[in-house]
Amino acid sequence: MAIAQVLALSSSTSSFVRTDRPKVRRAAPSRVAAAAAGATVGEPARRLVAAFDPAIPLASAVTPPSEWYTDPEFLRLELDRVFLRGWQAVGHIGQVKNPNDFFSGRLGNVEFVICRDAHGKLHAFHNVCRHHASLLACGSGQKTCFQCPYHGWTYGLDGALLKATRISGIKNFNKNDFGLLPIKVFCDNYLDGGYHVPYAHGALASGLQLQSYETLTYERVSVQRCESAPAEQEDIDRLGTKAIYAFVYPNFMINRYGPWMDTNLAVPLDATRCKVVFDYFLDESLLDDQDFIDQSLKDSEQVQIEDIALCEGVQKGLESPAYGVGRYAPSVEMAMHHFHRLLHTNLCG
């Protein structure tokens, strides 16, 4: 899923939320608390984690088993250990720039809403009514409150329950206990060190000096960078002098080409599918250059079409009984190996 939204680079700060399991007061029974308890991790998923040894040096290592990409139980473990216990990128600050702005989304089975209240304070909540679990907000826009479409329970943008309809006669109920629950406020292909670029992205490869490609790894971030080839005089120079690709574990990517930048957020949908959300950013000096914007979006879309074909083909191969594990190319796939080692650490935790 690509969102063709072009924003000034000066507004490129991303919004992150920490998706720890919600802590629910015990004043009354709560379906949310029951749902948050989560499923017990099974022995098959643990065996799949143990099948990858992060201590083996890159040149001798094998990749994780294909079931990491296909097994539903492994996905449940991944959601619990990787996505629901740490900071996750969910959008950019421009989506909630003004008071009363909001946007909603989903990560695994967590429905969330990000909003800025009338005083300008940023909030993140589970997007679930505390009455009978209906979703509250949909899409993005502006609201002064969130009203449940099911029974009309109404919440302020600070999460407080403002109105609970038709509850006369209810006992042991304190509306202060029923506010919204706060949250604290496709990756292998991306991390192969440009290995696939000359084979899959002919147009992009022609604009890069691939012999200059280098990869740097840090604690939870990897950076790939490459010098650009000189642009022809009549060409639109989207790539600038250098291409930089930053991966922020576990699922957020930042791609910078001269005056152009895009971000990719990979969101798991099920054991074999994900959604990738794209946002585009542009140096303010070029915001009025529609030709540059149109051509840059076209070039970016071409790369995404090529990557979709690659990733869908690999996913089918991973589901084949003919494939178990693979190998890394030591000179270029160090970022992928770094990613798999981080995953293993979280999955064991």
Short mmCIF file of C-alpha atoms in Angstrom, two decimals:
data_model
loop_
_atom_site.label_atom_id
_atom_site.label_comp_id
_atom_site.label_asym_id
_atom_site.label_seq_id
_atom_site.Cartn_x
_atom_site.Cartn_y
_atom_site.Cartn_z
CA MET A 1 0.00 0.00 0.00
CA ALA A 2 1.65 3.25 -1.08
CA ILE A 3 0.56 6.62 0.23
CA ALA A 4 1.64 9.18 -2.35
CA GLN A 5 1.93 12.05 0.09
CA VAL A 6 4.74 14.56 -0.41
CA LEU A 7 5.78 16.63 2.58
CA ALA A 8 8.60 19.05 3.28
CA LEU A 9 11.70 17.40 4.71
CA SER A 10 11.57 19.78 7.66
CA SER A 11 8.47 17.89 8.90
CA SER A 12 9.94 14.42 8.61
CA THR A 13 9.95 13.48 12.30
CA SER A 14 8.32 10.08 12.81
CA SER A 15 5.86 9.16 15.53
CA PHE A 16 6.74 6.12 17.61
CA VAL A 17 4.64 4.31 20.20
CA ARG A 18 5.70 1.67 22.69
CA THR A 19 3.27 -1.21 22.30
CA ASP A 20 3.58 -2.84 25.71
CA ARG A 21 0.58 -4.87 26.77
CA PRO A 22 -2.01 -2.59 28.40
CA LYS A 23 -2.27 -2.46 32.20
CA VAL A 24 -5.94 -2.54 33.16
CA ARG A 25 -7.33 -1.53 36.54
CA ARG A 26 -9.09 -4.38 38.31
CA ALA A 27 -12.07 -2.35 39.51
CA ALA A 28 -14.34 -4.19 37.07
CA PRO A 29 -14.11 -7.17 34.71
CA SER A 30 -12.41 -6.26 31.44
CA ARG A 31 -12.51 -8.03 28.10
CA VAL A 32 -9.43 -6.02 27.11
CA ALA A 33 -7.49 -7.49 30.01
CA ALA A 34 -8.47 -10.99 28.95
CA ALA A 35 -7.44 -10.36 25.36
CA ALA A 36 -4.13 -8.88 26.49
CA ALA A 37 -3.19 -12.05 28.34
CA GLY A 38 -2.02 -13.48 24.99
CA ALA A 39 -1.53 -17.03 23.81
CA THR A 40 1.02 -19.36 25.36
CA VAL A 41 4.05 -19.84 23.18
CA GLY A 42 4.17 -23.42 21.91
CA GLU A 43 7.14 -25.74 21.76
CA PRO A 44 7.19 -25.82 17.90
CA ALA A 45 7.76 -22.05 17.78
CA ARG A 46 10.56 -22.33 20.34
CA ARG A 47 12.21 -25.04 18.23
CA LEU A 48 12.07 -22.76 15.18
CA VAL A 49 13.83 -20.00 17.13
CA ALA A 50 16.51 -22.42 18.30
CA ALA A 51 17.12 -23.57 14.71
CA PHE A 52 18.99 -20.30 14.03
CA ASP A 53 22.36 -19.81 15.71
CA PRO A 54 23.34 -16.12 15.87
CA ALA A 55 26.80 -16.96 17.20
CA ILE A 56 27.97 -18.50 13.93
CA PRO A 57 30.11 -15.98 11.95
CA LEU A 58 28.50 -14.52 8.84
CA ALA A 59 30.69 -16.43 6.38
CA SER A 60 29.65 -19.76 7.91
CA ALA A 61 26.09 -18.93 8.96
CA VAL A 62 22.88 -20.23 7.44
CA THR A 63 19.71 -18.16 7.24
CA PRO A 64 16.72 -18.77 9.55
CA PRO A 65 14.47 -21.66 8.52
CA SER A 66 11.70 -20.92 6.04
CA GLU A 67 9.06 -21.45 8.74
CA TRP A 68 10.06 -18.08 10.22
CA TYR A 69 8.24 -16.61 7.21
CA THR A 70 5.30 -19.01 6.92
CA ASP A 71 4.29 -20.50 10.28
CA PRO A 72 1.24 -18.90 12.02
CA GLU A 73 2.44 -19.89 15.48
CA PHE A 74 5.81 -18.30 14.81
CA LEU A 75 3.98 -15.11 13.78
CA ARG A 76 2.17 -15.08 17.13
CA LEU A 77 5.52 -15.38 18.90
CA GLU A 78 7.00 -12.62 16.73
CA LEU A 79 4.10 -10.25 17.42
CA ASP A 80 4.39 -10.88 21.15
CA ARG A 81 8.17 -10.74 21.52
CA VAL A 82 9.14 -8.26 18.79
CA PHE A 83 6.23 -5.94 18.05
CA LEU A 84 4.32 -5.76 21.35
CA ARG A 85 7.28 -5.21 23.69
CA GLY A 86 9.13 -2.27 22.20
CA TRP A 87 8.96 1.03 20.36
CA GLN A 88 7.28 0.94 16.93
CA ALA A 89 7.04 3.58 14.22
CA VAL A 90 3.39 4.24 13.39
CA GLY A 91 3.44 7.43 11.31
CA HIS A 92 4.97 10.88 10.98
CA ILE A 93 4.39 13.93 13.12
CA GLY A 94 2.81 15.79 10.20
CA GLN A 95 -0.23 13.51 10.50
CA VAL A 96 -1.04 15.04 13.91
CA LYS A 97 0.37 18.52 13.38
CA ASN A 98 -2.61 20.48 14.71
CA PRO A 99 -4.85 20.23 17.81
CA ASN A 100 -7.67 17.67 17.31
CA ASP A 101 -5.80 15.85 14.50
CA PHE A 102 -5.88 12.05 14.66
CA PHE A 103 -5.05 8.93 12.69
CA SER A 104 -5.71 5.26 13.37
CA GLY A 105 -3.99 2.01 12.46
CA ARG A 106 -3.39 -1.62 13.37
CA LEU A 107 -0.33 -3.64 14.34
CA GLY A 108 -1.00 -7.36 14.70
CA ASN A 109 -4.16 -7.51 16.80
CA VAL A 110 -3.55 -4.08 18.35
CA GLU A 111 -5.85 -1.35 17.05
CA PHE A 112 -4.47 2.09 17.89
CA VAL A 113 -5.34 5.76 17.49
CA ILE A 114 -2.84 8.63 17.67
CA CYS A 115 -4.24 12.09 18.42
CA ARG A 116 -3.34 15.59 19.56
CA ASP A 117 -5.75 17.12 22.07
CA ALA A 118 -7.03 20.70 22.13
CA HIS A 119 -4.03 21.76 24.24
CA GLY A 120 -1.56 20.34 21.74
CA LYS A 121 -0.55 17.27 23.77
CA LEU A 122 0.15 14.08 21.80
CA HIS A 123 -1.58 10.85 22.88
CA ALA A 124 -1.66 7.21 21.78
CA PHE A 125 -4.52 4.90 22.79
CA HIS A 126 -5.85 1.46 22.09
CA ASN A 127 -8.66 2.20 19.59
CA VAL A 128 -11.24 0.12 21.45
CA CYS A 129 -14.36 1.25 23.32
CA ARG A 130 -14.31 0.15 26.96
CA HIS A 131 -18.03 -0.77 26.81
CA HIS A 132 -18.34 -3.62 24.30
CA ALA A 133 -15.04 -3.41 22.37
CA SER A 134 -16.20 -1.60 19.21
CA LEU A 135 -13.54 0.29 17.27
CA LEU A 136 -13.85 4.03 17.88
CA ALA A 137 -11.93 5.94 15.23
CA CYS A 138 -11.42 5.16 11.55
CA GLY A 139 -8.95 6.67 9.10
CA SER A 140 -7.64 10.14 9.86
CA GLY A 141 -8.90 13.69 10.20
CA GLN A 142 -10.00 16.00 12.99
CA LYS A 143 -12.27 15.28 15.97
CA THR A 144 -13.00 17.00 19.24
CA CYS A 145 -13.97 13.66 20.80
CA PHE A 146 -14.26 9.97 19.93
CA GLN A 147 -17.84 8.64 19.99
CA CYS A 148 -18.42 4.90 19.79
CA PRO A 149 -20.61 4.07 16.77
CA TYR A 150 -22.13 1.13 18.68
CA HIS A 151 -23.69 2.61 21.84
CA GLY A 152 -22.50 6.21 21.88
CA TRP A 153 -19.95 6.10 24.68
CA THR A 154 -17.85 9.23 24.22
CA TYR A 155 -14.19 9.91 25.05
CA GLY A 156 -12.09 13.06 25.07
CA LEU A 157 -8.88 13.24 23.06
CA ASP A 158 -7.08 12.91 26.39
CA GLY A 159 -8.68 9.47 26.75
CA ALA A 160 -11.14 10.38 29.51
CA LEU A 161 -14.63 8.87 29.36
CA LEU A 162 -16.97 11.83 28.91
CA LYS A 163 -20.33 10.07 28.53
CA ALA A 164 -21.61 6.54 29.09
CA THR A 165 -25.14 6.18 27.75
CA ARG A 166 -28.10 4.44 29.46
CA ILE A 167 -26.22 3.09 32.48
CA SER A 168 -28.74 4.09 35.15
CA GLY A 169 -28.84 1.34 37.78
CA ILE A 170 -25.30 0.15 37.12
CA LYS A 171 -23.33 -0.73 40.27
CA ASN A 172 -19.63 -0.58 41.11
CA PHE A 173 -18.95 1.75 38.20
CA ASN A 174 -16.50 4.66 38.24
CA LYS A 175 -16.15 6.37 34.89
CA ASN A 176 -12.57 7.34 35.76
CA ASP A 177 -11.71 3.64 35.53
CA PHE A 178 -13.09 3.35 31.99
CA GLY A 179 -11.08 5.82 29.96
CA LEU A 180 -9.21 4.72 26.84
CA LEU A 181 -6.19 2.54 27.53
CA PRO A 182 -2.96 4.42 26.71
CA ILE A 183 0.05 3.05 24.79
CA LYS A 184 3.37 4.76 25.55
CA VAL A 185 4.22 7.40 23.25
CA PHE A 186 9.39 -6.86 4.18
CA CYS A 187 12.75 -6.49 5.60
CA ASP A 188 15.19 -9.13 4.25
CA ASN A 189 14.90 -7.76 0.72
CA TYR A 190 15.78 -4.30 2.00
CA LEU A 191 18.86 -5.53 3.86
CA ASP A 192 20.84 -7.46 1.26
CA GLY A 193 23.44 -4.72 0.76
CA GLY A 194 22.26 -3.83 -2.74
CA TYR A 195 22.83 -7.43 -3.85
CA HIS A 196 19.57 -7.53 -5.84
CA VAL A 197 19.74 -4.00 -7.31
CA PRO A 198 21.57 -4.73 -10.62
CA TYR A 199 19.36 -7.75 -11.28
CA ALA A 200 15.95 -6.34 -10.32
CA HIS A 201 16.21 -2.53 -10.55
CA GLY A 202 17.87 -1.71 -13.85
CA ALA A 203 16.86 1.95 -13.92
CA LEU A 204 17.91 2.56 -10.32
CA ALA A 205 21.19 0.67 -10.81
CA SER A 206 22.10 2.92 -13.74
CA GLY A 207 21.97 5.93 -11.42
CA LEU A 208 24.19 4.41 -8.70
CA GLN A 209 27.88 3.56 -8.48
CA LEU A 210 27.30 0.11 -7.00
CA GLN A 211 31.03 -0.53 -6.48
CA SER A 212 30.87 2.15 -3.75
CA TYR A 213 28.07 0.36 -1.84
CA GLU A 214 28.85 -0.05 1.86
CA THR A 215 26.94 -1.27 4.91
CA LEU A 216 27.28 -0.13 8.53
CA THR A 217 25.56 -1.82 11.48
CA TYR A 218 24.78 -0.35 14.88
CA GLU A 219 22.88 -1.64 17.92
CA ARG A 220 19.37 -1.58 16.40
CA VAL A 221 20.03 0.28 13.15
CA SER A 222 21.81 -0.54 9.90
CA VAL A 223 22.79 1.96 7.20
CA GLN A 224 23.52 1.16 3.56
CA ARG A 225 24.92 3.91 1.37
CA CYS A 226 26.10 4.31 -2.19
CA GLU A 227 27.49 7.08 -4.36
CA SER A 228 25.29 8.21 -7.25
CA ALA A 229 26.39 8.27 -10.87
CA PRO A 230 26.50 11.70 -12.55
CA ALA A 231 23.10 12.59 -13.97
CA GLU A 232 22.63 13.44 -17.63
CA GLN A 233 22.07 17.16 -18.12
CA GLU A 234 18.48 16.73 -19.30
CA ASP A 235 17.54 14.26 -16.55
CA ILE A 236 15.72 15.06 -13.33
CA ASP A 237 18.34 14.42 -10.61
CA ARG A 238 16.28 12.65 -7.94
CA LEU A 239 19.25 10.67 -6.57
CA GLY A 240 21.54 13.61 -5.79
CA THR A 241 25.16 12.70 -4.95
CA LYS A 242 24.49 9.78 -2.60
CA ALA A 243 21.78 7.26 -1.75
CA ILE A 244 21.34 6.35 1.92
CA TYR A 245 19.13 3.53 3.22
CA ALA A 246 18.60 3.32 6.99
CA PHE A 247 16.79 0.40 8.65
CA VAL A 248 15.43 0.93 12.17
CA TYR A 249 14.67 -2.42 13.79
CA PRO A 250 12.24 -4.09 13.49
CA ASN A 251 10.22 -2.65 10.58
CA PHE A 252 10.95 0.99 9.65
CA MET A 253 13.05 2.13 6.68
CA ILE A 254 14.29 5.59 5.63
CA ASN A 255 15.54 6.11 2.06
CA ARG A 256 17.29 9.39 1.23
CA TYR A 257 18.25 10.44 -2.31
CA GLY A 258 19.54 14.02 -2.40
CA PRO A 259 16.50 16.30 -2.02
CA TRP A 260 14.07 13.33 -1.94
CA MET A 261 13.27 11.01 0.96
CA ASP A 262 10.73 8.26 1.51
CA THR A 263 9.92 6.07 4.49
CA ASN A 264 8.59 2.50 4.48
CA LEU A 265 6.70 0.98 7.39
CA ALA A 266 6.18 -2.80 7.14
CA VAL A 267 3.13 -4.00 9.08
CA PRO A 268 2.43 -7.74 9.47
CA LEU A 269 -1.02 -8.88 8.30
CA ASP A 270 -0.74 -12.64 8.75
CA ALA A 271 1.89 -15.39 8.59
CA THR A 272 2.68 -14.80 4.90
CA ARG A 273 1.59 -11.22 4.13
CA CYS A 274 2.50 -7.70 5.18
CA LYS A 275 1.42 -4.18 4.24
CA VAL A 276 4.06 -1.53 3.48
CA VAL A 277 3.05 2.09 4.02
CA PHE A 278 5.02 4.70 2.07
CA ASP A 279 5.37 8.41 2.89
CA TYR A 280 7.32 10.81 0.71
CA PHE A 281 9.28 13.90 1.75
CA LEU A 282 10.87 16.64 -0.35
CA ASP A 283 13.26 19.51 0.22
CA GLU A 284 11.19 22.67 0.66
CA SER A 285 12.92 24.36 -2.26
CA LEU A 286 11.32 21.84 -4.66
CA LEU A 287 7.77 21.73 -3.31
CA ASP A 288 6.51 23.80 -6.25
CA ASP A 289 8.37 21.75 -8.90
CA GLN A 290 5.53 19.46 -10.00
CA ASP A 291 7.58 17.89 -12.82
CA PHE A 292 10.24 16.81 -10.33
CA ILE A 293 7.60 15.44 -7.93
CA ASP A 294 5.73 13.53 -10.65
CA GLN A 295 8.89 11.96 -12.10
CA SER A 296 10.25 11.10 -8.64
CA LEU A 297 6.99 9.39 -7.66
CA LYS A 298 7.02 7.49 -10.96
CA ASP A 299 10.62 6.33 -10.40
CA SER A 300 9.85 5.30 -6.83
CA GLU A 301 6.74 3.40 -7.86
CA GLN A 302 8.75 1.48 -10.49
CA VAL A 303 11.19 0.30 -7.80
CA GLN A 304 8.27 -0.76 -5.58
CA ILE A 305 6.63 -2.74 -8.40
CA GLU A 306 9.93 -4.55 -8.99
CA ASP A 307 10.38 -5.25 -5.25
CA ILE A 308 6.81 -6.56 -4.89
CA ALA A 309 7.45 -9.08 -7.65
CA LEU A 310 10.70 -10.16 -5.95
CA CYS A 311 9.21 -10.48 -2.48
CA GLU A 312 6.10 -12.34 -3.65
CA GLY A 313 8.31 -14.77 -5.57
CA VAL A 314 10.55 -15.35 -2.55
CA GLN A 315 7.51 -15.85 -0.30
CA LYS A 316 6.22 -18.58 -2.61
CA GLY A 317 9.65 -20.18 -2.58
CA LEU A 318 9.78 -20.10 1.22
CA GLU A 319 6.48 -22.01 1.30
CA SER A 320 7.89 -24.72 -0.97
CA PRO A 321 9.00 -28.02 0.61
CA ALA A 322 12.14 -27.76 -1.51
CA TYR A 323 13.60 -24.93 0.62
CA GLY A 324 14.77 -25.15 4.23
CA VAL A 325 17.61 -22.70 4.92
CA GLY A 326 19.90 -20.61 2.73
CA ARG A 327 23.30 -18.90 3.00
CA TYR A 328 24.44 -15.29 3.27
CA ALA A 329 26.73 -13.50 0.81
CA PRO A 330 29.37 -12.34 3.36
CA SER A 331 30.54 -9.27 1.43
CA VAL A 332 27.08 -7.67 1.12
CA GLU A 333 24.45 -9.31 3.36
CA MET A 334 25.80 -8.25 6.75
CA ALA A 335 22.74 -6.05 7.45
CA MET A 336 20.40 -8.99 6.84
CA HIS A 337 22.44 -11.17 9.21
CA HIS A 338 22.38 -8.33 11.79
CA PHE A 339 18.57 -8.18 11.47
CA HIS A 340 18.18 -11.93 11.96
CA ARG A 341 20.42 -11.86 15.04
CA LEU A 342 18.33 -9.06 16.60
CA LEU A 343 15.18 -11.04 15.85
CA HIS A 344 16.63 -14.13 17.50
CA THR A 345 17.53 -12.14 20.63
CA ASN A 346 13.98 -10.79 20.96
CA LEU A 347 12.34 -14.13 20.17
CA CYS A 348 14.34 -15.82 22.92
CA GLY A 349 13.38 -13.10 25.41
#
